[in-house]
Coordinates of C-alpha atoms in Angstrom, one line a residue:
M86 CA 44.9 41.5 -33.2
K87 CA 42.1 40.2 -31.8
F88 CA 38.5 40.1 -33.1
L89 CA 35.1 39.4 -31.5
I90 CA 32.1 38.7 -34.3
V91 CA 29.1 38.8 -32.7
D92 CA 26.2 37.4 -34.2
F93 CA 23.5 39.7 -32.9
L94 CA 20.7 38.2 -33.2
N95 CA 21.1 35.5 -31.8
L96 CA 22.4 37.2 -28.5
F97 CA 19.3 39.9 -28.5
I98 CA 17.3 36.9 -27.5
R99 CA 18.8 35.4 -25.5
G100 CA 19.2 39.2 -23.8
Y101 CA 14.5 39.4 -24.5
V102 CA 13.4 36.4 -22.9
C103 CA 15.8 36.5 -19.6
N104 CA 14.9 40.2 -18.7
S105 CA 11.2 41.2 -17.3
N106 CA 12.0 45.1 -16.7
T107 CA 10.2 47.5 -17.8
N108 CA 10.8 51.4 -18.7
D109 CA 8.2 54.3 -17.2
N110 CA 5.8 54.0 -20.2
G111 CA 5.1 50.4 -19.4
E112 CA 7.1 48.9 -22.8
Y113 CA 9.2 45.6 -21.8
V114 CA 12.5 46.8 -22.4
G115 CA 13.8 43.4 -21.2
G116 CA 16.0 42.6 -24.3
I117 CA 18.1 46.4 -24.8
Q118 CA 19.0 46.0 -20.8
S119 CA 20.5 42.4 -21.2
T120 CA 22.0 42.9 -25.2
L121 CA 23.7 46.1 -23.1
T122 CA 24.6 43.9 -20.2
I123 CA 25.6 41.0 -22.2
L124 CA 27.7 42.7 -24.4
Q125 CA 29.4 44.1 -21.2
K126 CA 30.4 41.2 -20.4
L127 CA 31.8 39.7 -23.5
I128 CA 34.5 43.1 -24.0
R129 CA 35.9 42.8 -20.4
E130 CA 36.5 39.1 -20.4
I131 CA 37.3 39.0 -24.3
G132 CA 39.2 42.7 -24.4
P133 CA 39.2 42.8 -28.4
D134 CA 40.6 44.9 -30.5
K135 CA 37.7 45.3 -32.3
V136 CA 34.1 44.1 -32.2
I137 CA 31.6 43.1 -34.7
I138 CA 28.0 43.3 -34.9
A139 CA 26.7 40.7 -37.4
H140 CA 22.9 41.4 -38.4
D141 CA 20.6 40.0 -40.5
G142 CA 20.3 41.6 -43.7
E143 CA 16.2 42.3 -45.0
N144 CA 15.4 39.2 -47.1
G145 CA 18.7 37.6 -45.7
S146 CA 17.3 34.2 -45.9
K147 CA 16.7 34.8 -50.4
K148 CA 18.8 32.4 -50.9
R149 CA 18.5 30.0 -48.8
K150 CA 14.5 29.6 -49.0
E151 CA 14.8 29.5 -52.8
K152 CA 16.6 26.4 -52.0
L153 CA 14.2 25.3 -49.8
K154 CA 10.7 26.8 -49.7
K155 CA 10.4 26.2 -45.8
Y156 CA 13.6 27.0 -44.8
K157 CA 12.8 29.3 -41.5
E158 CA 8.9 29.3 -42.1
G159 CA 6.8 29.6 -39.1
R160 CA 9.1 30.4 -36.9
S161 CA 7.3 31.9 -33.7
L162 CA 8.4 34.5 -31.2
P163 CA 10.9 33.2 -28.4
K164 CA 9.4 32.5 -25.3
L165 CA 10.4 34.6 -22.5
N166 CA 11.3 32.9 -19.3
Q167 CA 10.2 35.2 -16.2
K168 CA 6.5 35.6 -15.1
E169 CA 6.5 39.3 -14.5
F170 CA 6.0 40.3 -17.6
K171 CA 3.6 38.8 -20.2
F172 CA 1.7 40.7 -23.2
S173 CA -1.8 40.8 -24.3
S174 CA -1.7 39.0 -27.1
P175 CA 0.8 37.9 -30.1
V176 CA 0.5 41.2 -31.8
E177 CA 1.5 43.3 -29.3
Q178 CA 4.6 40.9 -28.8
K179 CA 5.3 41.5 -32.0
E180 CA 5.7 45.0 -32.4
N181 CA 7.6 45.1 -29.3
F182 CA 10.2 42.7 -29.6
L183 CA 10.2 44.6 -33.0
F184 CA 10.6 47.5 -31.1
Q185 CA 13.8 46.7 -28.8
L186 CA 15.3 45.4 -31.9
E187 CA 15.0 48.8 -33.5
E188 CA 16.2 50.4 -31.0
I189 CA 19.5 48.4 -29.6
T190 CA 20.6 48.9 -33.5
K191 CA 20.4 52.6 -33.5
L192 CA 22.2 52.4 -29.5
L193 CA 24.7 50.1 -31.2
D194 CA 25.7 53.2 -33.4
N195 CA 27.4 55.0 -30.8
F196 CA 30.5 52.9 -29.7
P197 CA 33.4 52.2 -31.5
F198 CA 32.3 48.4 -33.3
I199 CA 31.7 47.9 -36.7
Q200 CA 27.5 47.2 -37.6
L201 CA 27.5 45.2 -40.6
K202 CA 24.4 44.1 -42.6
F203 CA 23.5 43.7 -46.1
Q204 CA 20.7 42.8 -47.7
N205 CA 20.0 39.4 -48.7
A206 CA 22.6 38.1 -46.2
E207 CA 21.8 36.1 -43.1
A208 CA 24.9 37.3 -40.3
D209 CA 26.4 33.2 -40.7
D210 CA 27.1 34.3 -43.7
I211 CA 28.6 37.8 -42.7
I212 CA 30.3 35.7 -39.9
S213 CA 31.6 33.3 -42.4
C214 CA 33.1 36.5 -44.7
C215 CA 34.9 37.3 -41.9
V216 CA 37.0 34.3 -40.6
Q217 CA 37.7 33.4 -44.3
L218 CA 39.5 37.1 -44.1
L219 CA 40.9 37.3 -41.4
K220 CA 44.5 36.3 -41.0
E221 CA 45.6 33.5 -38.9
E222 CA 47.5 36.0 -36.7
N223 CA 44.6 38.0 -35.1
K224 CA 42.9 35.7 -33.5
T225 CA 38.8 35.6 -33.7
I226 CA 35.8 34.3 -31.2
I227 CA 32.5 34.4 -32.3
V228 CA 29.6 35.1 -30.6
S229 CA 26.8 32.0 -30.6
N230 CA 24.8 29.7 -29.1
D231 CA 23.9 28.4 -32.9
R232 CA 26.2 25.6 -33.8
D233 CA 26.1 26.5 -37.2
F234 CA 29.1 28.2 -35.8
F235 CA 30.9 24.8 -35.0
Q236 CA 32.5 24.1 -38.6
L237 CA 34.0 27.8 -38.5
V238 CA 36.2 26.8 -35.2
Q239 CA 39.4 26.5 -36.4
K240 CA 43.5 27.5 -35.6
N241 CA 43.0 31.0 -34.0
V242 CA 39.0 30.8 -34.4
L243 CA 36.9 30.1 -31.4
L244 CA 33.7 30.0 -30.7
Y245 CA 32.0 31.8 -27.0
R246 CA 28.3 30.1 -26.1
P247 CA 26.5 32.7 -24.2
A248 CA 24.2 29.5 -22.6
E249 CA 27.2 27.5 -20.8
Q250 CA 27.9 29.9 -18.7
K251 CA 27.4 27.3 -16.3
K252 CA 30.8 25.4 -17.6
N253 CA 33.3 26.8 -19.8
P254 CA 31.9 28.2 -22.6
L255 CA 34.8 28.7 -25.3
Y256 CA 34.8 25.7 -28.1
N257 CA 38.1 25.3 -29.8
S258 CA 39.2 22.4 -32.6
K259 CA 39.5 19.8 -29.5
R260 CA 37.0 20.6 -27.0
I261 CA 34.5 20.1 -30.0
V262 CA 36.6 16.6 -31.1
E263 CA 36.3 14.9 -28.0
E264 CA 32.4 16.8 -26.8
F265 CA 31.0 15.2 -30.3
G266 CA 33.5 12.9 -32.1
I267 CA 33.5 14.9 -35.3
H268 CA 36.7 17.6 -36.0
P269 CA 34.9 20.9 -37.1
Q270 CA 36.2 20.5 -40.8
N271 CA 32.9 17.7 -41.0
F272 CA 30.6 19.0 -39.0
A273 CA 28.4 21.0 -41.3
L274 CA 28.4 17.4 -43.1
A275 CA 27.8 15.5 -39.9
R276 CA 24.6 17.9 -39.1
A277 CA 23.2 17.8 -42.9
I278 CA 23.2 14.5 -42.5
A279 CA 21.6 15.0 -39.4
G280 CA 19.6 17.8 -39.7
D281 CA 18.0 21.2 -38.4
K282 CA 14.5 21.2 -36.8
S283 CA 15.2 24.6 -36.1
D284 CA 15.6 25.6 -39.5
N285 CA 13.0 23.0 -40.8
L286 CA 15.9 20.6 -42.7
E287 CA 15.1 17.2 -41.9
G288 CA 18.2 15.3 -41.6
I289 CA 17.9 11.1 -41.0
F290 CA 14.9 9.8 -39.0
G291 CA 16.9 8.5 -36.1
V292 CA 20.2 9.7 -37.3
G293 CA 21.7 12.2 -34.8
L294 CA 25.0 13.6 -34.1
K295 CA 26.6 10.2 -32.1
T296 CA 25.2 7.8 -34.7
I297 CA 27.0 9.8 -37.2
A298 CA 30.4 9.6 -34.9
K299 CA 29.9 5.7 -33.8
N300 CA 29.2 5.4 -38.2
F301 CA 31.9 7.3 -39.3
P302 CA 34.9 7.5 -37.2
F303 CA 37.3 9.2 -39.5
F304 CA 34.5 12.3 -39.1
L305 CA 37.7 13.0 -36.0
D306 CA 39.7 13.5 -38.8
N307 CA 41.1 17.2 -39.0
K308 CA 40.4 16.9 -42.9
P309 CA 37.1 17.3 -44.5
Y310 CA 35.6 14.9 -45.6
S311 CA 33.0 14.8 -48.9
L312 CA 29.5 13.3 -49.3
Y313 CA 31.9 10.4 -52.0
D314 CA 33.0 9.6 -49.2
L315 CA 30.5 8.6 -47.3
L316 CA 28.8 6.7 -50.6
S317 CA 32.0 5.3 -50.8
T318 CA 32.0 4.0 -47.3
C319 CA 28.8 3.0 -47.5
K320 CA 28.7 1.0 -50.6
N321 CA 28.2 -2.9 -50.0
K322 CA 27.0 -2.4 -46.3
K323 CA 24.3 -3.8 -45.2
E324 CA 23.0 -2.2 -42.1
K325 CA 20.0 -0.2 -42.4
F326 CA 22.3 3.8 -40.8
F327 CA 24.2 2.8 -44.4
K328 CA 21.8 2.6 -46.6
S329 CA 20.1 5.1 -45.0
I330 CA 22.8 7.3 -46.2
Q331 CA 22.3 5.9 -49.6
E332 CA 18.8 6.7 -50.3
N333 CA 18.9 9.6 -48.8
E334 CA 21.8 11.3 -50.6
Q335 CA 19.9 13.6 -52.6
L336 CA 18.5 15.2 -49.4
I337 CA 22.0 15.2 -47.4
Q338 CA 23.8 17.2 -51.0
K339 CA 20.9 20.0 -50.3
N340 CA 21.3 20.2 -46.7
Y341 CA 25.1 20.4 -47.6
E342 CA 24.1 23.3 -49.5
L343 CA 21.9 25.5 -47.4
M344 CA 24.2 24.9 -43.7
Q345 CA 28.2 24.9 -44.9
L346 CA 30.0 28.4 -44.1
Y347 CA 32.9 27.4 -45.1
S348 CA 32.9 28.9 -48.3
S349 CA 30.4 32.3 -48.1
G350 CA 29.9 33.2 -51.7
I351 CA 27.5 37.1 -51.0
S352 CA 27.6 39.9 -53.5
E353 CA 29.2 42.1 -50.6
F354 CA 32.6 40.3 -49.6
E355 CA 34.7 43.5 -51.1
Q356 CA 32.9 44.9 -48.1
V357 CA 32.9 43.2 -45.8
K358 CA 37.1 42.7 -46.2
A359 CA 37.1 47.0 -46.2
A360 CA 35.1 47.1 -43.5
L361 CA 37.6 44.3 -41.5
L362 CA 40.8 45.3 -43.4
N363 CA 41.1 48.4 -44.3
S364 CA 38.2 51.3 -41.9
S365 CA 38.5 52.0 -38.4
P366 CA 35.0 52.3 -35.9
P367 CA 32.9 54.9 -35.5
P368 CA 34.3 56.9 -32.4
F369 CA 32.5 56.3 -29.2
K370 CA 29.2 58.9 -28.9
M371 CA 29.6 58.2 -24.8
M372 CA 27.0 61.3 -23.8
K373 CA 24.7 60.7 -27.5
F374 CA 24.2 57.4 -25.9
L375 CA 23.8 58.3 -22.3
V376 CA 20.8 60.7 -23.2
E377 CA 19.1 58.0 -25.5
A378 CA 19.5 55.1 -23.5
R379 CA 17.8 57.3 -20.6
K380 CA 14.2 56.3 -22.1
H381 CA 15.4 51.9 -21.7
K382 CA 16.6 53.3 -18.4
I383 CA 19.8 51.5 -18.7
D384 CA 21.0 54.5 -17.1
D385 CA 20.0 52.6 -14.3
L386 CA 22.3 49.6 -14.7
N387 CA 26.5 49.7 -14.0
L388 CA 27.0 50.3 -17.6
S389 CA 30.8 51.8 -16.0
S390 CA 33.1 48.9 -18.2
L391 CA 31.7 48.6 -20.8
V392 CA 32.0 52.3 -21.3
W393 CA 36.0 52.1 -20.0
H394 CA 36.2 49.3 -22.7
S395 CA 34.2 51.5 -25.9
K396 CA 37.0 54.7 -24.9
R397 CA 39.9 52.2 -25.2
L398 CA 38.7 51.1 -28.2
S399 CA 37.7 54.3 -29.0
S400 CA 41.2 55.4 -28.3
E401 CA 42.9 52.3 -29.5
N402 CA 41.1 53.4 -33.5
Q403 CA 42.4 57.6 -33.0
I404 CA 45.8 56.0 -32.2
F405 CA 46.4 53.3 -35.0
N406 CA 44.4 56.2 -37.6
Q407 CA 47.2 58.0 -36.5
R408 CA 50.5 55.7 -37.2
G409 CA 48.5 54.5 -40.8

């Protein structure tokens, strides 16, 4: 069985920044429209048996902020890539952003997709649970531009990065090793050293992934290494890089705890398991979707492929349930 798992907010933002379309009331609805067209392209290309939409829950960052207060602090709204539409103020843009986010979520309720959202859990945690739960005989494709998901790539788990459309957007373990010199099993530890500015996670100053790969060539191995392994390697070495690793042991350890997705301990693990393995997605409510879509001028879009595949998914789910 093939699973398509979508990092929803990451996908929505990609659509939001590049589409300037408005509805009849003059409201900016480009994010709603583009999210559906991107989903259509993904489902048409990948042909999944099940589609999972992972959302950030209320207070999703709470657990990580308890460990690091400034985690994801001060994030601003995404800048629009187009100039046709301009907001009068940041407040107006925030209201519109939240409006579109709520509306597209409602629209997706009409599709035969499994939508997962839990309080105090980020989409990253939910996707991590999904990868842990799905057996090797299943093929899983995660959709996100977030590098955090490189660490989850393994046999039968691929990462699809929509931003890489000019080249192949699919990443497997081999490609990650070739491009970064780091195996997915060691990617979280490497990023814990380098840090992540988008999440306010400070890394070791002046140290990037290339430097890490160069000085720790064993990161290429299909074997997880620990911070203890790194400190042992750095011992008795005089170069500045190795001294920096030793001096920043606590920083690396804290970053790793915040960034690693290899094991997700969210309390909703059993609920995610039930949604994936024991329950079927909702039926496709095509007429309700079409009625609700008109106010966002979605009926002007060609979504015939999305509709066709949604009918297919809905039909296959019904057949599966009858057999079960």
